[in-house]
Coordinates of C-alpha atoms and ligand atoms in Angstrom, one line a residue:
X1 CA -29.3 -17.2 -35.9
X2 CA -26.3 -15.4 -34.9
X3 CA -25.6 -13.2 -32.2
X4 CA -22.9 -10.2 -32.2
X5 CA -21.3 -8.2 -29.5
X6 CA -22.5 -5.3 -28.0
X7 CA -18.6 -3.9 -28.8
X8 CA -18.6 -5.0 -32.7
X9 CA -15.1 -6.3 -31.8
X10 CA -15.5 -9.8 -32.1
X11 CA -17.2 -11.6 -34.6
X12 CA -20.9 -12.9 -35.0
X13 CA -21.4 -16.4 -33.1
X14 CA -23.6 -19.0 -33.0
X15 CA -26.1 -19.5 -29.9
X16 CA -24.2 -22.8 -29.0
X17 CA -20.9 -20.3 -29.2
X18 CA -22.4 -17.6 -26.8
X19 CA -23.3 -20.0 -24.6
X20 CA -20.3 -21.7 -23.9
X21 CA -18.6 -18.4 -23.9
X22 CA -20.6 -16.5 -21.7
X23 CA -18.7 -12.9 -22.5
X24 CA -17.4 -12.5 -25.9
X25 CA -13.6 -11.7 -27.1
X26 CA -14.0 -7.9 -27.0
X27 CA -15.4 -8.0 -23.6
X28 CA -18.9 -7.2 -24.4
X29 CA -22.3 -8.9 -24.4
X30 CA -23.7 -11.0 -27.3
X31 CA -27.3 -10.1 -28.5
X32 CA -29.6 -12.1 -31.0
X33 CA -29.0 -10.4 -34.6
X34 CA -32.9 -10.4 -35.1
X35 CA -35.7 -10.0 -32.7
X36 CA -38.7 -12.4 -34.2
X37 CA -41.9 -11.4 -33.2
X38 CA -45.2 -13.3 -31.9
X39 CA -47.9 -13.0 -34.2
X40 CA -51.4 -11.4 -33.1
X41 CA -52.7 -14.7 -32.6
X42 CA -50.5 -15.5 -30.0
X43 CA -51.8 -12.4 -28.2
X44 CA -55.8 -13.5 -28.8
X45 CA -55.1 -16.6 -27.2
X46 CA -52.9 -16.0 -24.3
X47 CA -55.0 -15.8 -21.9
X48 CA -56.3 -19.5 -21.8
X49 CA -52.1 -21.2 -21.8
X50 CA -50.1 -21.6 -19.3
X51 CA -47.0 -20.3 -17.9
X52 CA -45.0 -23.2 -19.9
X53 CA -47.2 -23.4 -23.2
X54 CA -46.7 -19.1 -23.4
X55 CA -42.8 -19.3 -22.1
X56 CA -42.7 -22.2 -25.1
X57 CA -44.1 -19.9 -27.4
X58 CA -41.5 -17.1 -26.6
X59 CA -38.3 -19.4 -26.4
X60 CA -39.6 -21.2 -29.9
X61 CA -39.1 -17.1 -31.1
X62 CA -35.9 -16.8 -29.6
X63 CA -33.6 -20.1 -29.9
X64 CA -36.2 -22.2 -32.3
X65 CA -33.7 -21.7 -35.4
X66 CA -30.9 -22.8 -33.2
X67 CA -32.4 -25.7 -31.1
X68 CA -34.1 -28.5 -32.0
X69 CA -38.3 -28.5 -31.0
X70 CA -38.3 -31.1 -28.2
X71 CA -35.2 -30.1 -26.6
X72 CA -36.0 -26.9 -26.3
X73 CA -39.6 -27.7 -25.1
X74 CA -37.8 -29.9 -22.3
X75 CA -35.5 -27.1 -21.0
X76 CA -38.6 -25.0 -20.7
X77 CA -40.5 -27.2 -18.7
X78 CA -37.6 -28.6 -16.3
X79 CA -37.0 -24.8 -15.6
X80 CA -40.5 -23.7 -15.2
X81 CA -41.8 -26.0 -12.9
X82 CA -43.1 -24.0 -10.7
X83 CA -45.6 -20.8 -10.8
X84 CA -45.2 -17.2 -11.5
X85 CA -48.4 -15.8 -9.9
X86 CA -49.7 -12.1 -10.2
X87 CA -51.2 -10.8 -7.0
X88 CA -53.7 -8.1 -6.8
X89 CA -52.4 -5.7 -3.9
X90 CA -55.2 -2.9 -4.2
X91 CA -56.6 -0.2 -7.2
X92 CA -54.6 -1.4 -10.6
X93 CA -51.5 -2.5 -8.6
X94 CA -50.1 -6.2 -8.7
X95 CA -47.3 -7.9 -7.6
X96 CA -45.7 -10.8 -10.1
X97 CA -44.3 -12.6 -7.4
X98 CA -41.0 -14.6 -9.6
X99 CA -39.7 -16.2 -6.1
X100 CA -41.5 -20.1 -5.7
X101 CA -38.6 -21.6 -7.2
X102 CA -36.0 -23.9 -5.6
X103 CA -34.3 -20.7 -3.8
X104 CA -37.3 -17.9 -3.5
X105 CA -35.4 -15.7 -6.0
X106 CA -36.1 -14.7 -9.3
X107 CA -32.6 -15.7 -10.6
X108 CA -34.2 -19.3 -10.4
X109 CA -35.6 -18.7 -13.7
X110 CA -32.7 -17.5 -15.4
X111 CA -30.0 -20.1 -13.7
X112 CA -32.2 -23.4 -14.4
X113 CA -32.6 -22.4 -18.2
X114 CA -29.2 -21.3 -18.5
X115 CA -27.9 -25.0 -16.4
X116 CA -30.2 -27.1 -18.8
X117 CA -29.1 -24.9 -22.4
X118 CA -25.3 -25.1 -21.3
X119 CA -25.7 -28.8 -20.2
X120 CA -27.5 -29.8 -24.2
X121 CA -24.5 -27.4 -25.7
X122 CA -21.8 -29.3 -24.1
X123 CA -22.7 -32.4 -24.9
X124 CA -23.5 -31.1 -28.8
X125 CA -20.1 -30.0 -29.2
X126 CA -18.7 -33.5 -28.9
X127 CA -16.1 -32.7 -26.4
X128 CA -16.6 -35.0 -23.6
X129 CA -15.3 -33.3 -20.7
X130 CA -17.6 -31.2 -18.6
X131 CA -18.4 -27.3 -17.9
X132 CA -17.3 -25.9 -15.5
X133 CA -19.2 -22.8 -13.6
X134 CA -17.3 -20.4 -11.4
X135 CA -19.2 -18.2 -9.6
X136 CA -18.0 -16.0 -6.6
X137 CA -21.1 -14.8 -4.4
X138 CA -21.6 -12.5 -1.7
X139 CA -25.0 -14.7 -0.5
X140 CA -27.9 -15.1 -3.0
X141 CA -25.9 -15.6 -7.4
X142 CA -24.6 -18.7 -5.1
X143 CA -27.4 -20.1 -4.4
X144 CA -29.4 -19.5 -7.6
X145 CA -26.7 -20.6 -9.6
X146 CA -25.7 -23.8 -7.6
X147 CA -29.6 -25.3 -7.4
X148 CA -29.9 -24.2 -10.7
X149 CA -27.0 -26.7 -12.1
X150 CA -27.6 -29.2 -9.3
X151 CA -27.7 -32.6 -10.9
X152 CA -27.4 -31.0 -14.4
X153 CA -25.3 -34.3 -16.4
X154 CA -22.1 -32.5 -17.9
X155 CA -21.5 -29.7 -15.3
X156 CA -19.9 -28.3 -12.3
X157 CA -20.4 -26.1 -10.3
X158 CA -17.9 -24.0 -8.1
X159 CA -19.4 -21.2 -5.3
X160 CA -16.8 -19.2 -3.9
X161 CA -17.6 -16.8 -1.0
X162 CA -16.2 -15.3 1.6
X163 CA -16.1 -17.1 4.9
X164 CA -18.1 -15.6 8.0
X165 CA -19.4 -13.2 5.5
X166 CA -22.9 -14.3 4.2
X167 CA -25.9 -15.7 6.2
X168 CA -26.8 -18.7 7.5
X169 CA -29.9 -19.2 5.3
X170 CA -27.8 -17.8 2.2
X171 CA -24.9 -20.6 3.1
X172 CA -27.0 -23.3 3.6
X173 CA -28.2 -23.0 0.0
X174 CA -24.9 -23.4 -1.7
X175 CA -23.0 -25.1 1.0
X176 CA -25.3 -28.3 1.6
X177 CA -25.9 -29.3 -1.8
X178 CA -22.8 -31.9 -2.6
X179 CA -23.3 -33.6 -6.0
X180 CA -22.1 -31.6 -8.4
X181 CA -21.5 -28.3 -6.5
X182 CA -18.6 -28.0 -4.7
X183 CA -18.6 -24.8 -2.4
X184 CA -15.1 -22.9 -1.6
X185 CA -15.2 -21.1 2.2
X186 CA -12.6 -18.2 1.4
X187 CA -10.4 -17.0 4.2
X188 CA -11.5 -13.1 2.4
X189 CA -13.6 -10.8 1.3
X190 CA -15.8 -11.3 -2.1
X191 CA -14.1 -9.3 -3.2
X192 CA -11.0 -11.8 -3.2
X193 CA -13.4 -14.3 -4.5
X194 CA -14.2 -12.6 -7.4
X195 CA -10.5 -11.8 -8.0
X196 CA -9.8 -15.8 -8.0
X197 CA -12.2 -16.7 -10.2
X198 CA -11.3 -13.6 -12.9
X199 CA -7.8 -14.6 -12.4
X200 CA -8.9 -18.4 -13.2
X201 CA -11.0 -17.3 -16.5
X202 CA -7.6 -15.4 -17.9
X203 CA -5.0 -18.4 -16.7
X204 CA -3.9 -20.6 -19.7
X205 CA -2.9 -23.6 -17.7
X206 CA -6.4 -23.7 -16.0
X207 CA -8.3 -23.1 -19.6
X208 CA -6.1 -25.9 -21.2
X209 CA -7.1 -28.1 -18.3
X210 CA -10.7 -27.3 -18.2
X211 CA -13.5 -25.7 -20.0
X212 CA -14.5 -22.8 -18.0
X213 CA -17.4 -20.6 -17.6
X214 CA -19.4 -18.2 -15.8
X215 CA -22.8 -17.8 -14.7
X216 CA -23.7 -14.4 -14.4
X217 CA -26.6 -12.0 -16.0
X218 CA -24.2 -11.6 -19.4
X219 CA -24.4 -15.0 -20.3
X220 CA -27.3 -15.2 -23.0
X221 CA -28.7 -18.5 -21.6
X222 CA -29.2 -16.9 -18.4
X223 CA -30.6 -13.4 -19.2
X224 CA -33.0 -14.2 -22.4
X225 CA -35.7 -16.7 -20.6
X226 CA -36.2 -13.8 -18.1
X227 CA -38.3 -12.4 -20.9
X228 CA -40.7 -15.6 -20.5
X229 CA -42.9 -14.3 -17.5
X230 CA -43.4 -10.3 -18.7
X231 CA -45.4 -12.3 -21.2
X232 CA -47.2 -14.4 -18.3
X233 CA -48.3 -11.1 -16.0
X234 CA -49.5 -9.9 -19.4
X235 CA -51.8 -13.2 -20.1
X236 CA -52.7 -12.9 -16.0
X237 CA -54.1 -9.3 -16.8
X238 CA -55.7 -10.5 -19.6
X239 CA -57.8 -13.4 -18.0
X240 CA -58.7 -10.7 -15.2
X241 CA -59.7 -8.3 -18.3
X242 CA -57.6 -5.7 -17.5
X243 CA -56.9 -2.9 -20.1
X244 CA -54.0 -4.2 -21.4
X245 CA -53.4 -1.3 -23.5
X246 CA -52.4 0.9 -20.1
X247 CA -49.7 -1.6 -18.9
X248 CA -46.5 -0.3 -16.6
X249 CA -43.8 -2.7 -15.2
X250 CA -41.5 -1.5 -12.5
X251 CA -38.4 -3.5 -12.3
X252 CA -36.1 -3.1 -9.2
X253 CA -32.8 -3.1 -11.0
X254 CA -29.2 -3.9 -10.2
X255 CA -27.4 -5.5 -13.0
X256 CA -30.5 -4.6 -15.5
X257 CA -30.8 -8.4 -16.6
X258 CA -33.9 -8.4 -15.4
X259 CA -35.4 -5.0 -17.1
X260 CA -33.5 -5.0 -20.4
X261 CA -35.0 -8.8 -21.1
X262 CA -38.3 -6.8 -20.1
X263 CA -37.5 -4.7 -23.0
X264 CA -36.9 -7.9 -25.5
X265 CA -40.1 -8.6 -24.7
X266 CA -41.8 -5.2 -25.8
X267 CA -39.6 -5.5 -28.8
X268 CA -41.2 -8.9 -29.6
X269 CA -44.5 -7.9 -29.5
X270 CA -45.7 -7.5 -25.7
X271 CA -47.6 -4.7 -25.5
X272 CA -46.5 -3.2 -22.2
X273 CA -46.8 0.6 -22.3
X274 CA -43.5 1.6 -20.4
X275 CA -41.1 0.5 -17.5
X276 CA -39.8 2.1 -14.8
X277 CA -36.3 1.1 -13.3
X278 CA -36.7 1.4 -9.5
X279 CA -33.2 1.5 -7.8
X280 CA -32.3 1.7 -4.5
X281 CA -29.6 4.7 -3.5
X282 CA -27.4 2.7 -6.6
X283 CA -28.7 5.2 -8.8
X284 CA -26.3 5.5 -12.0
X285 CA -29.1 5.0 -14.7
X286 CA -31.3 6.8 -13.0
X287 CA -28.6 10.1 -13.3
X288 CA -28.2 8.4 -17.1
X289 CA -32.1 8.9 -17.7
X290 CA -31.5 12.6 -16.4
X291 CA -28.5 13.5 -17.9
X292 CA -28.0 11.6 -21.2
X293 CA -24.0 10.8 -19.5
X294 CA -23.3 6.8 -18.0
X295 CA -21.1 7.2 -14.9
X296 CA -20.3 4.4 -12.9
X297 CA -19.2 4.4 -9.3
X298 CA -18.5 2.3 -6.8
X299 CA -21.8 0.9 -5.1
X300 CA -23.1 1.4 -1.9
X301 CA -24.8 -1.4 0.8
X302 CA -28.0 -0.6 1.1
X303 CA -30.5 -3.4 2.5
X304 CA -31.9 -4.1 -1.0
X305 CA -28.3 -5.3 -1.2
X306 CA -28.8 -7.8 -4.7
X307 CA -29.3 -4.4 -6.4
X308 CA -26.1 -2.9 -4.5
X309 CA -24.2 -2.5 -8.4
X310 CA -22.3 0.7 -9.5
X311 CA -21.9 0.5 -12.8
X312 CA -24.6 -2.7 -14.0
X313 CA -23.1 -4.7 -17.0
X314 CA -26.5 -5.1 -19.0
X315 CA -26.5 -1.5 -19.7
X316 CA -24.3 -2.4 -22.5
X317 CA -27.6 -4.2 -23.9
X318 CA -29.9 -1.4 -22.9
X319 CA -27.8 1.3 -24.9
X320 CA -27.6 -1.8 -28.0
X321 CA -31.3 -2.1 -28.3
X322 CA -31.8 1.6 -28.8
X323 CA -29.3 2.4 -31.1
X324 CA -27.5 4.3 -28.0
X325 CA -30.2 7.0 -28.2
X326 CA -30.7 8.6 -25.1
X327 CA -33.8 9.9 -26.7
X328 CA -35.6 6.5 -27.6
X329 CA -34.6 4.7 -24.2
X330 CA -36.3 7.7 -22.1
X331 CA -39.5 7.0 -24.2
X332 CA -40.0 3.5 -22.9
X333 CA -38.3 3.8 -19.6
X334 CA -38.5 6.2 -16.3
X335 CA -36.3 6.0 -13.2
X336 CA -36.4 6.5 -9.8
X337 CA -34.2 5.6 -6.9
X338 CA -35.1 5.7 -3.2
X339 CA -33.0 5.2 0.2
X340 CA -33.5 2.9 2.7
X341 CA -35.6 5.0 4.7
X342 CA -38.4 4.8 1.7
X343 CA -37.6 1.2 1.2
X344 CA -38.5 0.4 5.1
X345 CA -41.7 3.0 4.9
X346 CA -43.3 1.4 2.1
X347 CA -42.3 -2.6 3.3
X348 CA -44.5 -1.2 7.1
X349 CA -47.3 1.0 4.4
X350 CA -48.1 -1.8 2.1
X351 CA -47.4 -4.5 5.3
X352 CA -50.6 -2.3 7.2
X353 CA -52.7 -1.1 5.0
X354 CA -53.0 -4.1 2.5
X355 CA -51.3 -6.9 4.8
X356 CA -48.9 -7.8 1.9
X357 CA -45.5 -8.3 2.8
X358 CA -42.7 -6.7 0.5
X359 CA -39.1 -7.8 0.7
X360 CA -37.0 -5.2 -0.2
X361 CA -36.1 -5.3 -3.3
X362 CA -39.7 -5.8 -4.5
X363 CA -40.4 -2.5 -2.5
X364 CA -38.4 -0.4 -4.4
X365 CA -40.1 -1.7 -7.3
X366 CA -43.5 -0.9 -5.8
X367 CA -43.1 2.2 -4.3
X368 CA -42.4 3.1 -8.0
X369 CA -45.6 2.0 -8.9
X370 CA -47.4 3.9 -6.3
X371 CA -45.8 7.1 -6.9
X372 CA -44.8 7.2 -10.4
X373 CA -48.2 6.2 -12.4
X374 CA -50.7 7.7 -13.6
X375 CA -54.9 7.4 -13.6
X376 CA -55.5 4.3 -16.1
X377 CA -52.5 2.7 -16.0
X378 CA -52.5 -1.3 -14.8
X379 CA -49.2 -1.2 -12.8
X380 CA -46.8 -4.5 -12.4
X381 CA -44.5 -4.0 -9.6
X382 CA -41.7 -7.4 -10.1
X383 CA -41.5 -9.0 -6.7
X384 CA -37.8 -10.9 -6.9
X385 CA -37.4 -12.8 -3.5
X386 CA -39.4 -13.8 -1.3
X387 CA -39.5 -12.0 2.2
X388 CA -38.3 -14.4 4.6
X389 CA -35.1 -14.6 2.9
X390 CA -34.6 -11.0 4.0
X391 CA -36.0 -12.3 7.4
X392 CA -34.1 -10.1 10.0
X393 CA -34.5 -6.6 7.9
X394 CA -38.2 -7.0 6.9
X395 CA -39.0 -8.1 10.9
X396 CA -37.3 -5.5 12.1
X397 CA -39.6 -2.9 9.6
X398 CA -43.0 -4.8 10.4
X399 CA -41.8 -5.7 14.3
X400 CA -43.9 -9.5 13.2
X401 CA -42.3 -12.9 13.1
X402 CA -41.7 -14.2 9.2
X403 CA -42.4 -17.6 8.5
X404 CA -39.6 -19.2 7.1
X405 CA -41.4 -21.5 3.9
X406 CA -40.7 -25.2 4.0
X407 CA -38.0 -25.1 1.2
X408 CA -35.7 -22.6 3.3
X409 CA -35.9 -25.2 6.2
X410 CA -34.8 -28.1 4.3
X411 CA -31.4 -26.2 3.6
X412 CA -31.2 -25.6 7.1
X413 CA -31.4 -28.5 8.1
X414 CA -28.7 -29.9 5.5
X415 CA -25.3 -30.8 6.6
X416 CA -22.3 -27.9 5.5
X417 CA -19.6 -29.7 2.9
X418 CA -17.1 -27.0 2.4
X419 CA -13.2 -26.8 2.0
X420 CA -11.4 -23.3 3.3
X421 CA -9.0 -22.1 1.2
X422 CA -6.8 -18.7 1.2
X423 CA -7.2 -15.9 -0.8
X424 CA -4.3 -17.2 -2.7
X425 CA -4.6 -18.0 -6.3
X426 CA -2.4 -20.8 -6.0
X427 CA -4.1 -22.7 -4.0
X428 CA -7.0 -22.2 -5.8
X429 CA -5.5 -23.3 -9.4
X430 CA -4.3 -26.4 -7.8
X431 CA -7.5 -27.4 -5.9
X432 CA -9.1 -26.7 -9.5
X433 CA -6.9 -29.3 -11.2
X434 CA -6.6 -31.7 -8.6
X435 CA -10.3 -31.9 -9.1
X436 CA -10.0 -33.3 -12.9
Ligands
PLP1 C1 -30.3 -10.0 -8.7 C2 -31.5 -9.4 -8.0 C3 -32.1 -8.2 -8.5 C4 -31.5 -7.4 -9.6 O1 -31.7 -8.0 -10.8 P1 -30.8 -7.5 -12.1 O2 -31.3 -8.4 -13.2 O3 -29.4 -7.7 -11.7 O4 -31.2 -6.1 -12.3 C5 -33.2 -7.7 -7.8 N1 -33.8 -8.4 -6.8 C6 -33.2 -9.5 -6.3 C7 -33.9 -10.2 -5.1 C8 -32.1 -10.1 -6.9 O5 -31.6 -11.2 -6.4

């Protein structure tokens, strides 16, 4: 199957094109020419499979024209090997907790599929150098992106960030790894980071040298398999035999990966009622819900700060899938956006009165659920990282200690392997080829 770009600029490519490209010519997004359907089979048994067997079924759907059975079941497996569970928090409210992968983020799902696709791609093509991912990060892209490629056979990886300027925790995630991620401590801001690595992407020297790439939400690797688990809270509601009919996600948005593969899902069949995008004071497609007009603006720091986005590049998609009617995209989505004050009330409410602990993002996302639903409806709030790795912030809401999990430890204890570099993008083009 082919996929076309959200600009019409560019033509229709294959998956194994899109992959390797990431953006497309015309600057916008690829998306799959035809959305397949599960059949009502799928939905009678869904219940009884598991997280893999039903994330199977959906990437079979999606890539199974374009990918051959076994591979394909491999990549899902290696990226889903861990759980995606649906808590029960208290009435019809549940939290899909999407952070017990390798870096307690949701982005795990996404950058292990996308590391594993890319990887099979490369070597397809018969060109026998490797991929190589550039990513600049101001803390947690980095670390998604670098464990999800770690080890892959046919890629690198690059993190840039800014020196002095993310955590601890976030550094050791990126910066301790070796193998085949190599991390680049900045003397900048990220800023500057993401300047090098655009400025890399549109230098000819560098693209003669080296196949390059990025890693982010556009790539169709990376945002499709986010679809997988709207399809497991669905089968967790229906072993629980919830009314499945009355179903209501809340997605806390920054880019809109996240929510607009939400909305593949309904498109292939998952019967989820409606979604809510829950933003924090980043509130440009909330104002797009109310007003019918997309205006971007420059973001603000708030401490849901992986949602911090001004103007979110999968909007492109949202518009695509319905036919850029306002009309249509406010029947199957609401908004809401909320400021830090809200964000810290409902981490201490929900902390006290259900002893659940929220990090922030997934607060925004449940706050929505608790204000914006309605008698009947079996509300999904998506929880996307797990609170100790927004230790500091959520202790200083609750005033209790956060227990840092095992897998946060081991990165701590890991030894740093960077090398500094300026802001320059000289220096950076020449470390990049004295590389090959
Ligand atoms: C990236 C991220 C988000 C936002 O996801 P999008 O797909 O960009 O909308 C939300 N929460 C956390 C913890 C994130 O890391």
């Amino acid at each position: 199957m082919e996929y076309y770009s959200t600009n019409r600029q560019s033509p229709p490519v294959s998956l194994q094109e899109a992959v390797l490209r990431g953006l497309a010519p015309d600057r916008g997004l690829y998306m799959p020419q035809r959305i397949g359907t599960l059949p009502k089979a799928f939905f009678n048994n869904i219940a009884q499979m598991s997280l893999c067997e039903i994330s199977y079924a959906v990437a079979s759907i999606l890539f199974g024209d374009d990918i051959e059975s076994d591979v394909l079941k491999d990549i899902v497996y290696d990226t889903l090997n861990f759980d995606i569970p649906l808590r029960h928090i208290t009435d019809d409210r549940y939290c899909l907790e999407l952070f017990h992968g390798p870096t307690l983020a949701f982005k795990d799902v996404g950058a292990r599929f996308m590391a594993r696709m890319l990887s099979h791609f490369n070597k397809q093509s018969g060109d026998n150098r490797c991929v190589n991912v550039l990513v600049a990060t101001s803390g947690d892209t980095g670390s998604a992106v670098a464990n999800g490629f770690l080890g892959v056979p046919g890629v690198r990886v690059f993190v840039l960030y800014p020196q002095g300027k993310v955590s601890k925790i976030q550094e050791a995630q990126f910066a301790t790894l070796g193998q085949n991620v190599t991390a680049l401590e900045v003397n900048g801001t990220f800023d500057d980071c993401q300047a090098l690595v655009k400025k890399a992407f549109l230098d000819q020297d560098l693209n003669e040298a080296m196949m390059l790439t990025s890693a982010n939400s556009i790539n169709v690797a990376r945002f499709l398999p986010q679809s997988f688990y709207y399809f497991y809270a669905y089968a967790q509601l229906a072993r629980r035999e919830q009314d499945t009919d009355n179903i209501v996600v809340a997605v806390p948005s920054g880019n809109f990966g996240n929510l607009a593969a939400g909305l593949i899902a309904k498109r292939m069949g998952l019967p989820i009622k409606r979604f809510i995008a829950a933003n924090n004071r980043n509130c440009v497609f909330y104002d797009y819900l109310l007003t019918g007009k997309y205006e971007p603006r420059p973001s603000i720091a708030t401490i849901a700060n992986a949602m911090d986005v001004g103007d979110p590049s999968n909007f492109a998609r949202i518009l695509d899938l319905y036919h850029r009617s306002h009309n249509e995209i406010c029947a199957d989505i609401s908004g809401c956006t909320y400021t830090d004050e809200q964000i810290s009330q409902t981490i201490a409410d929900t902390w006290r009165d259900n002893g659940y602990l929220l990090d922030p993002h997934g607060a925004v996302a449940y706050r929505a659920i608790s204000e914006l639903t309605h008698p009947g409806e079996v509300c999904v709030a998506l929880e996307t990282a797990h609170p100790a790795k927004f230790k500091g912030t959520v202790e200083h809401i609750t005033g209790e200690q956060v227990e840092i999990p095992e897998r946060l430890k081991k990165f701590l204890n890991g030894e740093k392997q960077t090398t500094k570099i300026s802001s320059g993008f000289h220096t950076f083009k020449k470390f990049l080829l004295s590389t090959l």
